[in-house]
Amino acid sequence: MKKIEMVDLKGQYEQIKDQVNQSVLNTIESTKFINGPQVKSFQAHLEQYLGVNHVIPCANGTDALQIALMGLGLKPGDEVITADFTFAATVEVISLLGLTPVLVDVDPKTFNIDLAAIEKAIGPKTKAIIPVHLFGQAADMEEILAFAEANDLFVVEDNAQSIGADYTFSDGSKKKTGALGHVGTTSFFPSKNLGAYGDGGAIFTNDDDLAHTIRGMVNHGMYIRYQHDVVGVNSRLDSIQAAILDIKLKYLDFYNESRKAAALKYNQRLADHPNLITPFRKGDCDSHVYHQYTLKVIDGDRDGLVKYLNENNIPCGVYYPIPLHLQKAYTSERYKAEDFEVTLQVVNEVISLPMHTELTDDQIDFMTTVIKRFLG
Ligand SMILES: *Cc1c(COP(=O)(O)O)cnc(C)c1O
């Protein structure tokens, strides 16, 4: 059996090695390292794939979130609601911009932001909601979009973990996550579903004016060379990363299918165990792209399982071990434990198993056998 990796980037690279090497070499030979034609090409292909009018590439997923918020023209003191149970980048950019983050609880099944909690947290200063499509599955976007519209709020989708997932509206129509709100963002961090060989990110929107604003912002606030109309940043996707991503985008659906197939195999082997809850999928089979395969260990010893898996050379992760509202950088007097019941519980229950595009049946058999041996 091949050594089990949390994410097998090497195995995935082997499959596309010749194409990638050639494209990287061509890019170097061209010496168009910044804003080369590779960036334009990838941008156009991603717009087509997502069904969105504008993709603005940038340096990473955290920048993408920051620039999206800058583009919306939010002012210091404005409140932005986001999930308590997610990676810190989302809340970090809110604070960095002098906005006030308002963290709220999540749904115990999907781990995504809970609309009832949003409704409770909204106030006169609330200007935006950032739903994070966590672990590969969309938040309840139809409900969130309707609530945002009724309350005149922007919706910024953090799609770093769910690129390629479909969201189905109640009328049956489908759209890609990231293309649903006013603006969406993603990350091309190597381990993400569409990963570069370094850092990268992108911002999506259907709004022409917002796209124009953001295009200047990523380039020092310049709309005309050496005229700085707004305060911007320097955030670019470099040409080599764009060349690699342009190749990998062609495989994104295939990669996501591999993840789904692995999730299905895990589910088949782990369902019905009294101490485990396998990942809940809210929609059809296109609605979850399994950035993570995250189990809940119930009435059990999650930390013991982590230790036992590590002893058996099975990598695993706890995403995320500490609620954001308890992190020193993000505490606030407004937060009360009873408003975070779900997050406070799931941080002690979740465990993410190896999930990537190269998992084999014998690896999944081995891992699930070891897990069942531990749980009895
Ligand atoms: C990875 C990630 C980010 C940040 O992306 P970087 O490219 O690492 O800056 C933001 N939000 C979520 C939910 C993520 O998973």
Tab-separated table of C-alpha atoms and ligand atoms in Angstrom:
chain	number	residue	atom	x	y	z
A	1	MET	CA	0.000	0.000	0.000
A	2	LYS	CA	1.200	3.456	-0.902
A	3	LYS	CA	2.053	5.700	2.058
A	4	ILE	CA	-1.045	7.649	3.105
A	5	GLU	CA	-0.802	11.429	2.825
A	6	MET	CA	-3.274	13.982	4.129
A	7	VAL	CA	-3.053	15.548	0.650
A	8	ASP	CA	-1.091	13.715	-2.055
A	9	LEU	CA	0.198	16.581	-4.177
A	10	LYS	CA	3.058	14.493	-5.522
A	11	GLY	CA	0.791	11.720	-6.820
A	12	GLN	CA	-1.452	14.284	-8.481
A	13	TYR	CA	1.502	16.070	-10.082
A	14	GLU	CA	2.817	12.805	-11.553
A	15	GLN	CA	-0.380	12.521	-13.621
A	16	ILE	CA	0.047	15.914	-15.297
A	17	LYS	CA	3.793	16.311	-15.028
A	18	ASP	CA	4.673	16.653	-18.718
A	19	GLN	CA	2.029	19.281	-19.422
A	20	VAL	CA	2.857	21.288	-16.320
A	21	ASN	CA	6.614	21.180	-16.850
A	22	GLN	CA	6.256	22.272	-20.453
A	23	SER	CA	3.921	25.110	-19.578
A	24	VAL	CA	6.123	26.362	-16.730
A	25	LEU	CA	9.176	26.261	-19.012
A	26	ASN	CA	7.322	28.130	-21.746
A	27	THR	CA	6.313	30.782	-19.238
A	28	ILE	CA	9.882	31.203	-18.047
A	29	GLU	CA	11.138	31.381	-21.635
A	30	SER	CA	8.562	34.084	-22.366
A	31	THR	CA	9.820	36.090	-19.339
A	32	LYS	CA	6.300	37.500	-18.968
A	33	PHE	CA	6.439	36.725	-15.273
A	34	ILE	CA	3.868	39.332	-14.225
A	35	ASN	CA	0.475	39.797	-15.943
A	36	GLY	CA	1.488	37.485	-18.771
A	37	PRO	CA	-1.004	36.007	-21.242
A	38	GLN	CA	-1.246	32.943	-18.953
A	39	VAL	CA	-3.073	35.078	-16.380
A	40	LYS	CA	-5.601	36.350	-18.935
A	41	SER	CA	-6.152	32.860	-20.274
A	42	PHE	CA	-6.754	31.349	-16.844
A	43	GLN	CA	-9.023	34.235	-15.896
A	44	ALA	CA	-11.178	33.736	-19.005
A	45	HIS	CA	-11.387	29.965	-18.494
A	46	LEU	CA	-12.366	30.379	-14.861
A	47	GLU	CA	-15.063	32.932	-15.751
A	48	GLN	CA	-16.484	30.411	-18.186
A	49	TYR	CA	-16.271	27.532	-15.715
A	50	LEU	CA	-17.985	29.445	-12.900
A	51	GLY	CA	-20.506	31.193	-15.126
A	52	VAL	CA	-19.517	34.552	-13.715
A	53	ASN	CA	-18.881	37.804	-15.579
A	54	HIS	CA	-15.633	38.774	-13.883
A	55	VAL	CA	-12.742	36.920	-12.305
A	56	ILE	CA	-9.998	39.090	-10.838
A	57	PRO	CA	-6.935	36.997	-9.969
A	58	CYS	CA	-4.869	38.018	-6.937
A	59	ALA	CA	-2.057	36.787	-4.710
A	60	ASN	CA	-3.913	34.538	-2.258
A	61	GLY	CA	-7.306	33.783	-0.746
A	62	THR	CA	-6.834	36.073	2.221
A	63	ASP	CA	-6.049	39.030	-0.045
A	64	ALA	CA	-9.096	38.102	-2.105
A	65	LEU	CA	-11.333	38.488	0.953
A	66	GLN	CA	-9.686	41.742	1.994
A	67	ILE	CA	-9.923	43.263	-1.474
A	68	ALA	CA	-13.542	42.142	-1.858
A	69	LEU	CA	-14.425	44.023	1.334
A	70	MET	CA	-12.402	47.066	0.216
A	71	GLY	CA	-14.256	47.011	-3.100
A	72	LEU	CA	-17.614	47.208	-1.342
A	73	GLY	CA	-16.543	50.490	0.247
A	74	LEU	CA	-17.229	49.442	3.833
A	75	LYS	CA	-16.222	51.987	6.475
A	76	PRO	CA	-14.503	51.520	9.852
A	77	GLY	CA	-17.086	50.539	12.442
A	78	ASP	CA	-19.319	48.768	9.936
A	79	GLU	CA	-20.201	45.283	11.147
A	80	VAL	CA	-19.623	42.141	9.118
A	81	ILE	CA	-21.215	38.864	10.184
A	82	THR	CA	-19.328	35.621	9.626
A	83	ALA	CA	-19.047	32.094	11.014
A	84	ASP	CA	-17.362	31.258	14.309
A	85	PHE	CA	-16.251	27.880	12.980
A	86	THR	CA	-13.846	28.476	10.100
A	87	PHE	CA	-10.272	29.335	9.236
A	88	ALA	CA	-9.160	32.642	10.773
A	89	ALA	CA	-8.505	34.413	7.438
A	90	THR	CA	-12.154	35.408	7.143
A	91	VAL	CA	-12.352	37.254	10.447
A	92	GLU	CA	-8.776	38.520	10.149
A	93	VAL	CA	-9.431	40.673	7.090
A	94	ILE	CA	-12.552	42.170	8.658
A	95	SER	CA	-10.526	43.335	11.661
A	96	LEU	CA	-7.569	44.461	9.557
A	97	LEU	CA	-9.795	46.873	7.649
A	98	GLY	CA	-11.081	48.399	10.896
A	99	LEU	CA	-14.475	46.795	10.400
A	100	THR	CA	-16.129	44.999	13.296
A	101	PRO	CA	-16.419	41.232	12.952
A	102	VAL	CA	-19.561	39.688	14.403
A	103	LEU	CA	-19.077	35.948	14.769
A	104	VAL	CA	-22.115	33.689	14.834
A	105	ASP	CA	-22.828	30.003	15.378
A	106	VAL	CA	-23.074	27.313	12.723
A	107	ASP	CA	-25.353	24.447	11.757
A	108	PRO	CA	-24.422	21.200	13.543
A	109	LYS	CA	-24.884	19.085	10.413
A	110	THR	CA	-23.276	21.138	7.636
A	111	PHE	CA	-20.933	23.213	9.859
A	112	ASN	CA	-22.019	26.235	7.794
A	113	ILE	CA	-23.249	29.603	9.079
A	114	ASP	CA	-26.678	29.411	10.717
A	115	LEU	CA	-29.305	31.805	9.376
A	116	ALA	CA	-31.111	31.993	12.734
A	117	ALA	CA	-27.842	33.120	14.317
A	118	ILE	CA	-27.395	35.762	11.602
A	119	GLU	CA	-30.908	37.039	12.257
A	120	LYS	CA	-30.094	37.347	15.948
A	121	ALA	CA	-26.794	39.165	15.353
A	122	ILE	CA	-27.939	41.771	12.843
A	123	GLY	CA	-27.976	45.385	14.020
A	124	PRO	CA	-28.070	48.911	12.574
A	125	LYS	CA	-24.336	48.794	11.785
A	126	THR	CA	-24.432	45.465	9.951
A	127	LYS	CA	-23.334	45.929	6.340
A	128	ALA	CA	-22.298	42.496	5.081
A	129	ILE	CA	-22.424	38.755	5.644
A	130	ILE	CA	-19.550	36.441	4.741
A	131	PRO	CA	-20.821	32.878	4.478
A	132	VAL	CA	-17.942	30.411	4.248
A	133	HIS	CA	-18.728	27.330	2.172
A	134	LEU	CA	-16.938	25.063	4.597
A	135	PHE	CA	-15.283	21.740	3.785
A	136	GLY	CA	-16.667	21.690	0.215
A	137	GLN	CA	-20.365	22.392	0.760
A	138	ALA	CA	-22.366	25.561	0.162
A	139	ALA	CA	-23.984	27.465	2.984
A	140	ASP	CA	-27.783	28.005	2.783
A	141	MET	CA	-27.393	30.644	0.098
A	142	GLU	CA	-30.990	31.057	-1.034
A	143	GLU	CA	-32.089	31.929	2.494
A	144	ILE	CA	-29.015	34.078	3.161
A	145	LEU	CA	-29.407	36.008	-0.113
A	146	ALA	CA	-33.099	36.668	0.596
A	147	PHE	CA	-32.303	37.838	4.122
A	148	ALA	CA	-29.480	40.058	2.846
A	149	GLU	CA	-31.682	41.614	0.201
A	150	ALA	CA	-34.455	42.326	2.696
A	151	ASN	CA	-31.935	43.992	5.012
A	152	ASP	CA	-29.797	45.746	2.410
A	153	LEU	CA	-26.635	43.775	3.174
A	154	PHE	CA	-23.805	42.659	0.927
A	155	VAL	CA	-23.037	38.954	0.651
A	156	VAL	CA	-19.383	37.990	0.196
A	157	GLU	CA	-18.889	34.252	-0.348
A	158	ASP	CA	-15.688	32.735	0.977
A	159	ASN	CA	-15.400	29.910	-1.526
A	160	ALA	CA	-11.811	28.915	-0.689
A	161	GLN	CA	-12.889	25.360	0.159
A	162	SER	CA	-15.681	24.699	-2.317
A	163	ILE	CA	-14.627	25.619	-5.833
A	164	GLY	CA	-16.605	23.543	-8.317
A	165	ALA	CA	-19.551	22.833	-6.003
A	166	ASP	CA	-23.055	23.480	-7.331
A	167	TYR	CA	-25.775	25.218	-5.401
A	168	THR	CA	-29.356	24.323	-6.336
A	169	PHE	CA	-32.111	26.872	-5.744
A	170	SER	CA	-35.625	25.764	-4.805
A	171	ASP	CA	-36.782	26.370	-8.408
A	172	GLY	CA	-34.251	23.765	-9.549
A	173	SER	CA	-31.781	26.195	-11.112
A	174	LYS	CA	-28.115	25.674	-10.332
A	175	LYS	CA	-25.120	27.957	-9.966
A	176	LYS	CA	-21.525	27.450	-8.931
A	177	THR	CA	-20.646	28.511	-5.407
A	178	GLY	CA	-18.738	31.787	-5.421
A	179	ALA	CA	-20.978	33.150	-8.179
A	180	LEU	CA	-24.067	33.573	-5.995
A	181	GLY	CA	-23.420	36.649	-3.851
A	182	HIS	CA	-22.359	40.215	-4.669
A	183	VAL	CA	-18.788	39.050	-4.660
A	184	GLY	CA	-17.034	35.733	-4.094
A	185	THR	CA	-13.465	34.798	-3.304
A	186	THR	CA	-11.282	31.738	-3.497
A	187	SER	CA	-7.801	30.488	-2.688
A	188	PHE	CA	-5.447	28.455	-4.845
A	189	PHE	CA	-3.340	27.350	-1.874
A	190	PRO	CA	-1.761	24.040	-2.977
A	191	SER	CA	-4.016	21.798	-0.877
A	192	LYS	CA	-7.270	23.430	-2.000
A	193	ASN	CA	-9.464	21.639	-4.564
A	194	LEU	CA	-7.943	23.800	-7.312
A	195	GLY	CA	-4.433	24.238	-5.969
A	196	ALA	CA	-1.483	26.104	-7.470
A	197	TYR	CA	2.169	25.270	-6.869
A	198	GLY	CA	2.489	28.235	-4.576
A	199	ASP	CA	0.065	30.950	-3.482
A	200	GLY	CA	-2.832	32.313	-5.487
A	201	GLY	CA	-6.374	33.594	-5.154
A	202	ALA	CA	-9.222	35.190	-7.063
A	203	ILE	CA	-12.253	37.418	-6.659
A	204	PHE	CA	-15.495	36.842	-8.606
A	205	THR	CA	-18.388	39.136	-9.346
A	206	ASN	CA	-21.159	39.710	-11.859
A	207	ASP	CA	-21.199	43.444	-11.087
A	208	ASP	CA	-19.311	45.386	-13.802
A	209	ASP	CA	-18.714	48.468	-11.640
A	210	LEU	CA	-17.478	46.464	-8.690
A	211	ALA	CA	-15.180	44.464	-10.996
A	212	HIS	CA	-13.715	47.711	-12.329
A	213	THR	CA	-13.165	49.060	-8.805
A	214	ILE	CA	-11.484	45.838	-7.698
A	215	ARG	CA	-9.244	45.595	-10.798
A	216	GLY	CA	-7.762	48.960	-9.870
A	217	MET	CA	-7.503	48.078	-6.189
A	218	VAL	CA	-5.367	44.989	-6.784
A	219	ASN	CA	-2.971	47.235	-8.706
A	220	HIS	CA	-2.195	50.089	-6.270
A	221	GLY	CA	-5.506	51.814	-6.918
A	222	MET	CA	-4.489	52.635	-10.495
A	223	TYR	CA	-7.073	52.839	-13.270
A	224	ILE	CA	-4.774	54.910	-15.436
A	225	ARG	CA	-1.045	54.333	-15.160
A	226	TYR	CA	0.505	56.361	-12.317
A	227	GLN	CA	-2.835	57.891	-11.370
A	228	HIS	CA	-3.897	56.603	-7.967
A	229	ASP	CA	-7.619	57.231	-7.483
A	230	VAL	CA	-8.164	54.984	-4.479
A	231	VAL	CA	-5.926	53.334	-1.896
A	232	GLY	CA	-5.114	49.927	-3.255
A	233	VAL	CA	-2.768	47.031	-2.643
A	234	ASN	CA	-0.333	45.021	-4.722
A	235	SER	CA	-1.874	41.597	-5.120
A	236	ARG	CA	-1.195	39.552	-8.245
A	237	LEU	CA	-1.392	35.974	-9.401
A	238	ASP	CA	1.945	35.378	-11.088
A	239	SER	CA	2.142	33.998	-14.607
A	240	ILE	CA	3.741	30.680	-13.643
A	241	GLN	CA	0.956	29.919	-11.157
A	242	ALA	CA	-1.658	30.967	-13.722
A	243	ALA	CA	-0.108	28.640	-16.317
A	244	ILE	CA	-0.306	25.718	-13.865
A	245	LEU	CA	-3.845	26.594	-12.772
A	246	ASP	CA	-4.983	26.856	-16.389
A	247	ILE	CA	-3.978	23.213	-16.855
A	248	LYS	CA	-5.412	22.058	-13.529
A	249	LEU	CA	-8.748	23.815	-14.125
A	250	LYS	CA	-9.404	21.356	-16.963
A	251	TYR	CA	-9.195	18.567	-14.400
A	252	LEU	CA	-11.160	20.270	-11.627
A	253	ASP	CA	-14.396	18.350	-12.228
A	254	PHE	CA	-12.445	15.098	-12.484
A	255	TYR	CA	-10.578	15.936	-9.269
A	256	ASN	CA	-13.819	16.738	-7.467
A	257	GLU	CA	-15.340	13.459	-8.719
A	258	SER	CA	-12.343	11.596	-7.258
A	259	ARG	CA	-12.940	13.302	-3.927
A	260	LYS	CA	-16.634	12.410	-4.016
A	261	ALA	CA	-15.831	8.781	-4.821
A	262	ALA	CA	-13.412	8.627	-1.886
A	263	ALA	CA	-16.034	10.202	0.408
A	264	LEU	CA	-18.572	7.621	-0.712
A	265	LYS	CA	-16.179	4.788	0.100
A	266	TYR	CA	-15.456	6.247	3.522
A	267	ASN	CA	-19.200	6.626	4.111
A	268	GLN	CA	-19.916	3.031	3.138
A	269	ARG	CA	-17.325	1.741	5.566
A	270	LEU	CA	-18.072	4.105	8.449
A	271	ALA	CA	-21.837	4.619	8.287
A	272	ASP	CA	-23.882	3.005	11.031
A	273	HIS	CA	-21.134	3.097	13.620
A	274	PRO	CA	-22.823	4.370	16.788
A	275	ASN	CA	-19.910	6.652	17.678
A	276	LEU	CA	-19.498	8.274	14.286
A	277	ILE	CA	-21.454	10.737	12.208
A	278	THR	CA	-20.317	10.754	8.587
A	279	PRO	CA	-20.427	14.067	6.676
A	280	PHE	CA	-23.933	15.340	5.998
A	281	ARG	CA	-24.646	16.340	2.410
A	282	LYS	CA	-27.559	18.680	2.039
A	283	GLY	CA	-28.100	18.617	-1.728
A	284	ASP	CA	-27.484	16.276	-4.652
A	285	CYS	CA	-24.157	14.669	-5.503
A	286	ASP	CA	-22.830	17.855	-7.158
A	287	SER	CA	-23.416	19.941	-4.045
A	288	HIS	CA	-20.416	18.783	-1.989
A	289	VAL	CA	-16.834	18.676	-3.297
A	290	TYR	CA	-15.262	17.335	-0.078
A	291	HIS	CA	-12.398	19.705	0.465
A	292	GLN	CA	-12.319	17.873	3.793
A	293	TYR	CA	-13.861	14.600	4.858
A	294	THR	CA	-14.912	15.537	8.367
A	295	LEU	CA	-16.434	13.058	10.800
A	296	LYS	CA	-17.944	13.761	14.176
A	297	VAL	CA	-16.914	11.426	16.990
A	298	ILE	CA	-19.896	11.213	19.331
A	299	ASP	CA	-19.734	10.323	23.034
A	300	GLY	CA	-16.248	9.303	22.268
A	301	ASP	CA	-12.674	10.027	22.526
A	302	ARG	CA	-11.850	12.195	19.521
A	303	ASP	CA	-8.435	13.105	20.856
A	304	GLY	CA	-7.707	9.438	21.571
A	305	LEU	CA	-8.632	8.597	17.987
A	306	VAL	CA	-6.292	11.308	16.648
A	307	LYS	CA	-3.464	9.824	18.724
A	308	TYR	CA	-4.261	6.253	17.665
A	309	LEU	CA	-4.353	7.172	13.973
A	310	ASN	CA	-1.027	8.973	14.267
A	311	GLU	CA	0.480	5.902	15.968
A	312	ASN	CA	-0.717	3.869	12.990
A	313	ASN	CA	0.847	6.303	10.494
A	314	ILE	CA	-2.507	7.637	9.387
A	315	PRO	CA	-2.456	11.425	9.080
A	316	CYS	CA	-5.533	13.339	10.202
A	317	GLY	CA	-6.444	16.860	11.219
A	318	VAL	CA	-8.744	18.757	13.526
A	319	TYR	CA	-10.273	21.619	11.577
A	320	TYR	CA	-10.836	23.691	13.649
A	321	PRO	CA	-9.876	23.099	17.266
A	322	ILE	CA	-10.729	26.521	18.760
A	323	PRO	CA	-13.805	28.676	18.054
A	324	LEU	CA	-12.782	32.030	16.616
A	325	HIS	CA	-14.721	33.926	19.313
A	326	LEU	CA	-12.357	32.407	21.892
A	327	GLN	CA	-9.199	33.376	20.019
A	328	LYS	CA	-7.298	36.122	21.820
A	329	ALA	CA	-7.207	38.340	18.738
A	330	TYR	CA	-10.978	38.166	18.209
A	331	THR	CA	-12.598	38.091	21.657
A	332	SER	CA	-15.335	40.612	22.341
A	333	GLU	CA	-17.634	41.420	25.209
A	334	ARG	CA	-20.623	40.904	22.963
A	335	TYR	CA	-20.006	37.136	22.753
A	336	LYS	CA	-21.815	34.817	25.185
A	337	ALA	CA	-21.158	31.075	25.414
A	338	GLU	CA	-24.854	30.256	24.915
A	339	ASP	CA	-24.733	31.858	21.472
A	340	PHE	CA	-22.047	29.400	20.325
A	341	GLU	CA	-23.424	26.087	21.535
A	342	VAL	CA	-22.796	24.279	18.256
A	343	THR	CA	-19.280	25.528	17.628
A	344	LEU	CA	-18.276	24.858	21.235
A	345	GLN	CA	-19.443	21.274	20.818
A	346	VAL	CA	-18.167	20.459	17.320
A	347	VAL	CA	-14.622	21.678	18.028
A	348	ASN	CA	-14.397	18.674	20.373
A	349	GLU	CA	-15.994	16.201	17.960
A	350	VAL	CA	-14.572	16.836	14.501
A	351	ILE	CA	-11.791	14.893	12.858
A	352	SER	CA	-10.802	15.215	9.197
A	353	LEU	CA	-9.386	12.164	7.435
A	354	PRO	CA	-7.015	12.172	4.457
A	355	MET	CA	-8.883	13.562	1.447
A	356	HIS	CA	-7.367	14.105	-1.967
A	357	THR	CA	-7.594	12.996	-5.569
A	358	GLU	CA	-5.273	9.981	-5.335
A	359	LEU	CA	-6.797	7.926	-2.498
A	360	THR	CA	-7.007	4.193	-3.230
A	361	ASP	CA	-9.486	1.575	-2.013
A	362	ASP	CA	-6.852	-0.285	-0.039
A	363	GLN	CA	-5.865	2.928	1.755
A	364	ILE	CA	-9.482	3.664	2.663
A	365	ASP	CA	-10.008	0.052	3.783
A	366	PHE	CA	-6.937	0.233	5.980
A	367	MET	CA	-7.903	3.574	7.548
A	368	THR	CA	-11.498	2.627	8.243
A	369	THR	CA	-10.431	-0.719	9.740
A	370	VAL	CA	-8.049	1.056	12.110
A	371	ILE	CA	-10.754	3.575	13.088
A	372	LYS	CA	-13.260	0.814	13.846
A	373	ARG	CA	-10.652	-1.124	15.813
A	374	PHE	CA	-10.113	1.936	18.025
A	375	LEU	CA	-13.797	2.677	18.526
A	376	GLY	CA	-14.656	-1.001	19.132
B	1	LIG	C1	-7.510	28.679	2.697
B	1	LIG	C2	-8.591	29.564	3.166
B	1	LIG	C3	-8.482	30.962	3.123
B	1	LIG	C4	-7.201	31.682	2.819
B	1	LIG	O1	-6.577	31.371	1.658
B	1	LIG	P1	-5.001	31.679	1.458
B	1	LIG	O2	-4.797	31.498	0.007
B	1	LIG	O3	-4.256	30.689	2.296
B	1	LIG	O4	-4.756	33.079	1.894
B	1	LIG	C5	-9.583	31.724	3.473
B	1	LIG	N1	-10.718	31.153	3.873
B	1	LIG	C6	-10.856	29.815	3.970
B	1	LIG	C7	-12.163	29.245	4.402
B	1	LIG	C8	-9.803	28.975	3.630
B	1	LIG	O5	-9.955	27.655	3.736
